[in-house]
Amino acid sequence: MTKIIRILIADDHRLMADGLARVFSDSPGYTICGMAVNGSEAIAFFKELLPDIILMDIDMPGTNGLEATAQIKKIKPDQKIIILTMHDERTLLNAALSAGADGIVLKTAGAEVLLAGVQAVCAGEKYLSAEVRQTLEYTKEKAGEFSRE
């Protein structure tokens, strides 16, 4: 019997959160165990619901997603967290990784990308969507160029 993956969604935009919930309700093997509207609520729900994975928006009121990710990782370092963001700036992506994110998916990605990310992270892998990898690889190339000057 296949284990059902329990997901906590943390996003302050109701339409986005509902859309995410729909993606997983339409796919076998997943269940939404909770939906938080800010980082503080995400931390509280994480402690109460013990999800397998958290889908965490960065920009939320109060405690943002990066702060919530770092706090959750201090409590449970092996908690799986994928950051969802509309921002593709290098600094923010690196901050997400520094906070302990196991994966990053841009909100412009399709459902299949998010599903692949959740599967990979739940299997113990790190996951960066193609756009995120491209941004970070481009940055590394540029950094290499600058270090040779």
Coordinates of C-alpha atoms in Angstrom, one line a residue:
M1 CA 0.0 0.0 0.0
T2 CA 1.3 3.4 -1.0
K3 CA 1.8 6.0 1.7
I4 CA -0.4 9.1 1.4
I5 CA 1.7 12.3 1.5
R6 CA 0.3 14.8 4.0
I7 CA 0.8 18.4 2.8
L8 CA 0.5 21.7 4.7
I9 CA 0.0 24.7 2.4
A10 CA 1.2 28.1 3.7
D11 CA 0.1 30.9 1.4
D12 CA -1.7 34.2 2.2
H13 CA -3.5 34.3 -1.2
R14 CA -6.6 32.2 -1.0
L15 CA -6.9 31.7 -4.7
M16 CA -3.3 30.4 -4.8
A17 CA -3.8 28.1 -1.8
D18 CA -7.1 26.8 -3.2
G19 CA -5.4 26.1 -6.6
L20 CA -2.6 24.2 -4.9
A21 CA -5.1 22.2 -2.9
R22 CA -6.9 21.4 -6.1
V23 CA -3.7 20.1 -7.8
F24 CA -3.2 17.6 -5.0
S25 CA -6.8 16.6 -4.6
D26 CA -6.9 15.8 -8.3
S27 CA -3.7 13.6 -7.9
P28 CA -3.8 10.3 -6.1
G29 CA -1.5 9.8 -3.1
Y30 CA -1.8 13.2 -1.5
T31 CA -4.0 14.8 1.2
I32 CA -4.0 18.4 2.4
C33 CA -3.8 18.3 6.2
G34 CA -3.9 22.1 6.7
M35 CA -3.8 25.5 5.1
A36 CA -2.0 28.5 6.8
V37 CA -2.2 32.1 5.8
N38 CA 1.1 33.3 7.4
G39 CA 4.3 32.0 8.8
S40 CA 3.2 32.0 12.4
E41 CA 0.2 29.9 11.6
A42 CA 2.4 27.6 9.4
I43 CA 4.6 27.0 12.4
A44 CA 1.7 26.3 14.7
F45 CA 0.0 23.9 12.2
F46 CA 3.3 22.2 11.6
K47 CA 3.6 21.4 15.3
E48 CA 0.0 20.2 15.5
L49 CA -0.4 18.4 12.2
L50 CA 3.0 17.0 11.6
P51 CA 2.8 17.1 7.8
D52 CA 5.1 15.1 5.5
I53 CA 5.9 18.3 3.5
I54 CA 5.1 22.0 3.7
L55 CA 4.6 24.2 0.6
M56 CA 5.7 27.6 1.9
D57 CA 5.1 31.0 0.2
I58 CA 7.8 33.5 0.9
D59 CA 5.8 36.7 1.0
M60 CA 3.3 36.4 3.8
P61 CA 2.2 39.0 6.5
G62 CA 3.9 38.8 9.9
T63 CA 6.3 36.0 10.0
N64 CA 7.3 35.4 6.3
G65 CA 8.0 32.1 4.7
L66 CA 11.8 32.3 5.1
E67 CA 11.6 33.0 8.8
A68 CA 9.0 30.2 9.2
T69 CA 11.2 27.8 7.3
A70 CA 14.2 28.5 9.5
Q71 CA 12.2 28.2 12.7
I72 CA 10.6 24.9 11.6
K73 CA 14.0 23.5 10.6
K74 CA 15.4 24.4 14.0
I75 CA 12.6 22.3 15.6
K76 CA 12.7 19.5 13.1
P77 CA 15.8 19.6 10.8
D78 CA 14.5 16.8 8.6
Q79 CA 11.1 18.4 7.9
K80 CA 10.5 18.7 4.2
I81 CA 9.8 22.2 2.9
I82 CA 9.4 23.5 -0.6
I83 CA 9.4 27.2 -1.1
L84 CA 6.9 28.6 -3.6
T85 CA 7.6 32.0 -4.9
M86 CA 7.0 34.4 -7.8
H87 CA 10.4 35.9 -7.3
D88 CA 13.4 34.6 -9.2
E89 CA 16.0 36.9 -7.8
R90 CA 19.3 35.2 -6.9
T91 CA 19.5 36.8 -3.5
L92 CA 16.0 35.6 -2.5
L93 CA 16.6 32.1 -3.9
N94 CA 19.9 31.8 -2.0
A95 CA 18.1 33.0 1.2
A96 CA 15.5 30.3 0.8
L97 CA 18.2 27.7 0.5
S98 CA 20.0 29.2 3.5
A99 CA 16.8 29.0 5.6
G100 CA 16.8 25.3 4.9
A101 CA 14.4 24.8 2.0
D102 CA 14.6 21.4 0.5
G103 CA 13.2 22.7 -2.8
I104 CA 12.2 25.8 -4.6
V105 CA 9.5 26.1 -7.3
L106 CA 8.5 29.3 -9.0
K107 CA 4.8 30.0 -9.1
T108 CA 5.0 30.3 -12.8
A109 CA 5.7 26.5 -13.1
G110 CA 3.0 24.0 -14.0
A111 CA 1.4 21.5 -11.7
E112 CA 3.6 18.7 -13.1
V113 CA 6.7 20.5 -11.9
L114 CA 5.3 21.0 -8.4
L115 CA 4.2 17.3 -8.3
A116 CA 7.7 16.2 -9.4
G117 CA 9.2 18.5 -6.7
V118 CA 7.1 17.1 -4.0
Q119 CA 7.9 13.5 -5.0
A120 CA 11.6 14.3 -5.1
V121 CA 11.7 16.1 -1.8
C122 CA 9.7 13.4 -0.1
A123 CA 12.1 10.8 -1.4
G124 CA 15.0 12.7 0.3
E125 CA 16.3 14.7 -2.7
K126 CA 16.7 18.4 -3.1
Y127 CA 14.6 20.0 -5.9
L128 CA 15.0 23.2 -7.8
S129 CA 12.7 23.9 -10.7
A130 CA 14.3 24.5 -14.1
E131 CA 14.0 28.3 -13.8
V132 CA 15.5 28.3 -10.4
R133 CA 18.4 26.1 -11.5
Q134 CA 18.9 28.4 -14.5
T135 CA 19.0 31.5 -12.3
L136 CA 21.5 30.0 -9.9
E137 CA 23.7 28.5 -12.6
Y138 CA 23.8 31.8 -14.4
T139 CA 24.8 33.5 -11.2
K140 CA 27.6 30.9 -10.6
E141 CA 28.9 31.6 -14.2
K142 CA 28.9 35.3 -13.6
A143 CA 30.5 35.0 -10.2
G144 CA 33.3 32.9 -11.9
E145 CA 33.8 35.6 -14.5
F146 CA 34.1 38.3 -11.9
S147 CA 36.6 36.2 -9.8
R148 CA 38.9 36.0 -12.8
E149 CA 39.2 39.8 -13.2

